[in-house]
PDB file of C-alpha atoms in Angstrom:
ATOM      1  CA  UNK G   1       0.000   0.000   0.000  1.00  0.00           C
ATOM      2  CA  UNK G   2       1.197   3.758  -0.112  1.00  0.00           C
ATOM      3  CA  UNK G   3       2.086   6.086   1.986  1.00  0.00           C
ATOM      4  CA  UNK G   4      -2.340   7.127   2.244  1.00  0.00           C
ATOM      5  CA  UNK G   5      -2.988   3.522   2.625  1.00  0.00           C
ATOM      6  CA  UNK G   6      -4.156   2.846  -0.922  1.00  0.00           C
ATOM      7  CA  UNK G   7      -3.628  -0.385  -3.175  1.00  0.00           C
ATOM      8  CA  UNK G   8      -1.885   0.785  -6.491  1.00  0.00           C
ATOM      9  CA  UNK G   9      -3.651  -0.676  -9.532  1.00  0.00           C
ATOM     10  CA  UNK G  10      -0.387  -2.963 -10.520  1.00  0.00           C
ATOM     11  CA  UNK G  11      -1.092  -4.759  -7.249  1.00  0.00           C
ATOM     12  CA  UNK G  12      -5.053  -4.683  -7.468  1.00  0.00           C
ATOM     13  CA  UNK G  13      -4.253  -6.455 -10.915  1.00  0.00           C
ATOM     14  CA  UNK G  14      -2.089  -8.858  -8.866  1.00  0.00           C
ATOM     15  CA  UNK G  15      -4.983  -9.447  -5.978  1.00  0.00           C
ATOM     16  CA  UNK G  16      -7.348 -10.116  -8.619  1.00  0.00           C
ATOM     17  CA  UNK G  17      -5.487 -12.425 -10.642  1.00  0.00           C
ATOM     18  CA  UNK G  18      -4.687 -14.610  -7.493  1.00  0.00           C
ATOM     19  CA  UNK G  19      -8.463 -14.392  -6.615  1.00  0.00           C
ATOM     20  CA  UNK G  20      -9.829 -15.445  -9.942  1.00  0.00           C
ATOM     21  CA  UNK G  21      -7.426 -18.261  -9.757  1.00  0.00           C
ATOM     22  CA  UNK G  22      -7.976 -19.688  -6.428  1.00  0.00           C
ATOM     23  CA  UNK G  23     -12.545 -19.284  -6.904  1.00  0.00           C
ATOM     24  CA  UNK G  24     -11.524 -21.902  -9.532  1.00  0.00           C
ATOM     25  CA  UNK G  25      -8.610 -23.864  -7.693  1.00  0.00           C
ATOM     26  CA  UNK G  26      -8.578 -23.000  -4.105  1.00  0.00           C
ATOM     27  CA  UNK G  27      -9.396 -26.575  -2.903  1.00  0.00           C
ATOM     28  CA  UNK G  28      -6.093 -27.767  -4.268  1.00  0.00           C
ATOM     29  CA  UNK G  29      -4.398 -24.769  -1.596  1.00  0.00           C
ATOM     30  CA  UNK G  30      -6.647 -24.564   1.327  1.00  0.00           C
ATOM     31  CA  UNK G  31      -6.179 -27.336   4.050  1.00  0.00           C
ATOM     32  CA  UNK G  32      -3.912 -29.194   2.267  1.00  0.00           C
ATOM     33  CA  UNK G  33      -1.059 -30.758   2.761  1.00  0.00           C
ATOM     34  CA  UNK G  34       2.583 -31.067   0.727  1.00  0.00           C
ATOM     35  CA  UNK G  35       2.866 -34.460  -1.061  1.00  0.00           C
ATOM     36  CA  UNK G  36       6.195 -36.324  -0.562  1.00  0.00           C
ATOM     37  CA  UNK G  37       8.501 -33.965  -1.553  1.00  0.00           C
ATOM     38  CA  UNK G  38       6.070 -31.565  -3.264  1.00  0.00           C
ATOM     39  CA  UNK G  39       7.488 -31.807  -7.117  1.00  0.00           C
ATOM     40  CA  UNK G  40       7.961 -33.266  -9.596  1.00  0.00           C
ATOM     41  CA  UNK G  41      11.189 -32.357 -11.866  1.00  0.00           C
ATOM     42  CA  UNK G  42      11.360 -32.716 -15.387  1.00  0.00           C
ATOM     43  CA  UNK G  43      15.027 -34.218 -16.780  1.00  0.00           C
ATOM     44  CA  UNK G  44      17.767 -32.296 -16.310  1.00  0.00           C
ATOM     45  CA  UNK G  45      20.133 -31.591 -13.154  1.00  0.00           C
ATOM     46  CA  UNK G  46      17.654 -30.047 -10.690  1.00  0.00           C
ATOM     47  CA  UNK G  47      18.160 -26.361  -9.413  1.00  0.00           C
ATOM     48  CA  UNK G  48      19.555 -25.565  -6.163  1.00  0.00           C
ATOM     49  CA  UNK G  49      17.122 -23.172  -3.993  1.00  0.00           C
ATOM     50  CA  UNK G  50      17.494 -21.501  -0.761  1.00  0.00           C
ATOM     51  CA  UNK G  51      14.252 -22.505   1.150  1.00  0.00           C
ATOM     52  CA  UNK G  52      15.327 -21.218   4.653  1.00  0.00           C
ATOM     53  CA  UNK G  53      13.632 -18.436   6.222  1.00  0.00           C
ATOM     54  CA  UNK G  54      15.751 -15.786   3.866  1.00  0.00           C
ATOM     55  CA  UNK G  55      12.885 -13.361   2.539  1.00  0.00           C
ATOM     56  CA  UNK G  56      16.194 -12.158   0.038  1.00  0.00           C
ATOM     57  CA  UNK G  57      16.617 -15.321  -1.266  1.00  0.00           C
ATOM     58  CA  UNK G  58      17.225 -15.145  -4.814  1.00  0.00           C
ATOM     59  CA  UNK G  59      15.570 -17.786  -7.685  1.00  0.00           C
ATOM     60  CA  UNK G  60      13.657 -17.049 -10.536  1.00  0.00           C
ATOM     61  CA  UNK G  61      10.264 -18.259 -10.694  1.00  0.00           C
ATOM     62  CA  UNK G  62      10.104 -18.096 -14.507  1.00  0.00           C
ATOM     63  CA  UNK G  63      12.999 -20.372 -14.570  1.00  0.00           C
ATOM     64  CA  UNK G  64      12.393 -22.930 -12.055  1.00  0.00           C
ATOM     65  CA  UNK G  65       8.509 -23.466 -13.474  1.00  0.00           C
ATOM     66  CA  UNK G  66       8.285 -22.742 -17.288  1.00  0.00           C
ATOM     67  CA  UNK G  67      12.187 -21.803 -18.946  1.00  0.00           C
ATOM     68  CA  UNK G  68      14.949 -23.463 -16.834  1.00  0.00           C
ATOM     69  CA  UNK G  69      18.158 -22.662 -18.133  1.00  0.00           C
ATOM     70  CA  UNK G  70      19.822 -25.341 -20.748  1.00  0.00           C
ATOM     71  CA  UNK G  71      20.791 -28.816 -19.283  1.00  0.00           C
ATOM     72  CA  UNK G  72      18.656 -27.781 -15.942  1.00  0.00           C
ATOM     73  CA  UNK G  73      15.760 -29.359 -15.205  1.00  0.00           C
ATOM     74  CA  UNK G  74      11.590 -27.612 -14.237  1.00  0.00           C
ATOM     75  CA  UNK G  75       9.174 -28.047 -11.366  1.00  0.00           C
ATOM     76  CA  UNK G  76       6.855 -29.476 -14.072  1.00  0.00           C
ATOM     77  CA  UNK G  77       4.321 -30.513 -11.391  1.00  0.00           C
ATOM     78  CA  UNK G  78       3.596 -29.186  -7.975  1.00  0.00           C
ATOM     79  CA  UNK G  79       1.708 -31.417  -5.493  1.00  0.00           C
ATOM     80  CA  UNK G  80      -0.740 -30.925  -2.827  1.00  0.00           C
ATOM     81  CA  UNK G  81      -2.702 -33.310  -0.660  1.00  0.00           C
ATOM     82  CA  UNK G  82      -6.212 -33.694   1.275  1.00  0.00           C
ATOM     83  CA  UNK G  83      -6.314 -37.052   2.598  1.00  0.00           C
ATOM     84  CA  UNK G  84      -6.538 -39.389  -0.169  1.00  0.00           C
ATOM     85  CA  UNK G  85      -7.115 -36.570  -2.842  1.00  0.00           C
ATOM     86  CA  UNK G  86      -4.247 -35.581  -4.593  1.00  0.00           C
ATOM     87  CA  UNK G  87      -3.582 -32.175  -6.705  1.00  0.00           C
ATOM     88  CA  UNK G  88      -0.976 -32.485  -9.069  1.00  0.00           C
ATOM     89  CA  UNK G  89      -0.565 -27.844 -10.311  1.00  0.00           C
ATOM     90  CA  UNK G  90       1.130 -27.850 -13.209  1.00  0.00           C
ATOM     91  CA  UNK G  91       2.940 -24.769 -14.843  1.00  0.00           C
ATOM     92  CA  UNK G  92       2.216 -25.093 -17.965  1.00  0.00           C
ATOM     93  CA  UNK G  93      -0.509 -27.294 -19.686  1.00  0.00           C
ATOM     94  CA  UNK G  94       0.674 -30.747 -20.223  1.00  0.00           C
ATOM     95  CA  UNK G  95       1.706 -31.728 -23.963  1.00  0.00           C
ATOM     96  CA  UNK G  96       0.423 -34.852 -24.603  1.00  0.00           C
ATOM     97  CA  UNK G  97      -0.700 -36.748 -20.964  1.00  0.00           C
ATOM     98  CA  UNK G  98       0.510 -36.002 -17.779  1.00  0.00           C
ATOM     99  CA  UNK G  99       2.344 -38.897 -16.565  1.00  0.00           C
ATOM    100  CA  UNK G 100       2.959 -38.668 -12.986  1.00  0.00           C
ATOM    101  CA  UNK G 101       5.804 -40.492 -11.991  1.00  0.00           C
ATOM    102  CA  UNK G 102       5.076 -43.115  -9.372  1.00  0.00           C
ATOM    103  CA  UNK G 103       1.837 -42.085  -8.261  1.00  0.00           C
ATOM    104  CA  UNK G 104      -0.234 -45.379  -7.089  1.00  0.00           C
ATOM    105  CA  UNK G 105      -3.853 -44.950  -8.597  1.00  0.00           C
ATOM    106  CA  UNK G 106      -6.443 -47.488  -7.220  1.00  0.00           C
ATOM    107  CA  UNK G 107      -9.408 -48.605  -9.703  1.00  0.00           C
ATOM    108  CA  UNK G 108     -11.633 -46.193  -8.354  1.00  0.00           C
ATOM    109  CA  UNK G 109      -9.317 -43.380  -8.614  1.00  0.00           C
ATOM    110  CA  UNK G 110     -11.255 -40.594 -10.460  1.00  0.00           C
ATOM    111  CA  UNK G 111      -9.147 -37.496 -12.097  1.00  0.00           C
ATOM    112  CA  UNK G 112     -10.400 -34.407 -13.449  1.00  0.00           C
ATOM    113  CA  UNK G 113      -8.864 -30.882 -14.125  1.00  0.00           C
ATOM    114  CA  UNK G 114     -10.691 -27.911 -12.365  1.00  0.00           C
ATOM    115  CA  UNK G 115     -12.671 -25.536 -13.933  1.00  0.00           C
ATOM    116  CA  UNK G 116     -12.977 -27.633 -17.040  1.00  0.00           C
ATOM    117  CA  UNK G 117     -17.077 -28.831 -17.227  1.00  0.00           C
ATOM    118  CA  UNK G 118     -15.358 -31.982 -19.337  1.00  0.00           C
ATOM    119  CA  UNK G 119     -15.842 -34.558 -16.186  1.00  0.00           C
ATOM    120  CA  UNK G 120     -13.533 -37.571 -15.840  1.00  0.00           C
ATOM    121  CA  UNK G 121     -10.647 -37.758 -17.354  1.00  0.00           C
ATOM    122  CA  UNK G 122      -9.218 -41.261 -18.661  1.00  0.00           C
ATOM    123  CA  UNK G 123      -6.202 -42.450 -16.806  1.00  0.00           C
ATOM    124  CA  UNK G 124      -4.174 -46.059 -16.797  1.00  0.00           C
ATOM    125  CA  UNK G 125      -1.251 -47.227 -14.816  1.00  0.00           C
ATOM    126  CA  UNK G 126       2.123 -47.403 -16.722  1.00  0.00           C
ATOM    127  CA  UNK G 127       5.114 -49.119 -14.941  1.00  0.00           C
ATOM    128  CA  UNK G 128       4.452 -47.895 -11.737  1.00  0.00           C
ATOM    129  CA  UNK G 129       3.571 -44.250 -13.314  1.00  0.00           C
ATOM    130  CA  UNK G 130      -0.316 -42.422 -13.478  1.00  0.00           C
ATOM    131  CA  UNK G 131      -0.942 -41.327 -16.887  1.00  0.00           C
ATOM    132  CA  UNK G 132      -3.676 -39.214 -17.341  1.00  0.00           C
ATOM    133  CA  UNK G 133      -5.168 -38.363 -20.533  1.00  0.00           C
ATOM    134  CA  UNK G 134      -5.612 -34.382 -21.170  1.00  0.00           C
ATOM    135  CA  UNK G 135      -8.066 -32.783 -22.863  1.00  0.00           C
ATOM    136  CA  UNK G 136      -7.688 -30.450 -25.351  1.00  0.00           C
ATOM    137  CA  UNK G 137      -7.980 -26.694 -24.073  1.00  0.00           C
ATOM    138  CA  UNK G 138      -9.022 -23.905 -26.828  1.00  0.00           C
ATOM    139  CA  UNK G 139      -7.891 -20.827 -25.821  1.00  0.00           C
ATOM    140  CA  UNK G 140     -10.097 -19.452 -23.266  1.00  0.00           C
ATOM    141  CA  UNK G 141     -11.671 -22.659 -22.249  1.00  0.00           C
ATOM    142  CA  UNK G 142     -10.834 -22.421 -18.642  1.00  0.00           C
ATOM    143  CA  UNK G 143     -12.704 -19.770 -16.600  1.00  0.00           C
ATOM    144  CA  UNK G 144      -9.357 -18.517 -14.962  1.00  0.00           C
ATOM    145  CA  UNK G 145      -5.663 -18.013 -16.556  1.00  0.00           C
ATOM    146  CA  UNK G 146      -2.676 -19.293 -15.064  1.00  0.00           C
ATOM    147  CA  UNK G 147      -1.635 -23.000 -13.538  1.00  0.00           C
ATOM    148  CA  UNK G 148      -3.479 -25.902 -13.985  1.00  0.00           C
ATOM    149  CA  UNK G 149      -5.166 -28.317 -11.383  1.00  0.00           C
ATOM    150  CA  UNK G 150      -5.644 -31.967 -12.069  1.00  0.00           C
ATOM    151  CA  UNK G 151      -7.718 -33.737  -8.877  1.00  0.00           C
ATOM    152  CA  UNK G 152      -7.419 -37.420  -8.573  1.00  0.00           C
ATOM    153  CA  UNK G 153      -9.130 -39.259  -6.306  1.00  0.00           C
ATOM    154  CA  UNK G 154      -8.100 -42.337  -4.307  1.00  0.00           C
ATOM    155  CA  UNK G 155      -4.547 -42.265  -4.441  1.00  0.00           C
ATOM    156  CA  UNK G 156      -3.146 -44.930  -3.467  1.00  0.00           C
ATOM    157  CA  UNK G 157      -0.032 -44.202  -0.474  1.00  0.00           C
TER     158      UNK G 157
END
């Protein structure tokens, strides 16, 4: 805020953005939990980040989630948890499925991707991985912009 206690419009764009976002996808954030280790990396050497208490810690979002630098590898998924619910936030939209490596699905494990009025998505088990079949997005299909939330259901621990 400023000095007169007034939100400047850069950050009311911000506030909004966040809040259209989470109307859509919220249940993947609010009481959840972290799920093993929270990511999944795409190949490539993964990049080093300072995660103590440091508020001048220095990484680049852009680079860790959508364009890591050549050789490095991407947070291609981010996972949350509510019991036996799992999000799996991805970045960018998935090109092709999104295989999620060693994810246990049982056979009445259910995905879907939020905000899409599609219902169930098709999934199947490959060597240990979940692979879940996308559908495809026109521009605009989605009633929010930004990451994506796929829900699946009875995950197996």
């Amino acid at each position: 805020p400023t000095a007169d206690g007034r939100i400047p419009p850069i950050m009311q764009d911000r506030l909004a953005y966040i809040g259209g976002w989470l109307k859509h996808n919220g249940e993947a954030i609010y009481e959840t939990t972290t799920f093993r280790d929270g990511a999944q990396w795409s190949e490539g050497a993964p990049q080093a980040l300072d995660t103590s208490t440091n508020y001048r810690a220095q990484y680049d979002v852009e680079r860790l989630l959508i364009a890591p630098e050549p050789g490095m590898a991407r947070k291609e998924v981010l996972f949350t948890r509510r019991g036996t619910t799992l999000y799996a936030i991805t970045p960018l939209y998935p090109d092709g499925d999104l295989v999620l490596k060693g994810v246990q699905l049982s056979r009445d494990s259910e995905a879907t991707l939020l905000g899409h009025d599609g219902g169930a998505l098709r999934w199947r088990m490959r060597r240990g991985d979940a692979v879940i079949r996308t559908p495809a997005l026109r521009p605009g299909a989605l009633p929010f912009d930004g990451a994506y939330v796929f829900k699946i259901t009875n995950v197996v621990e």
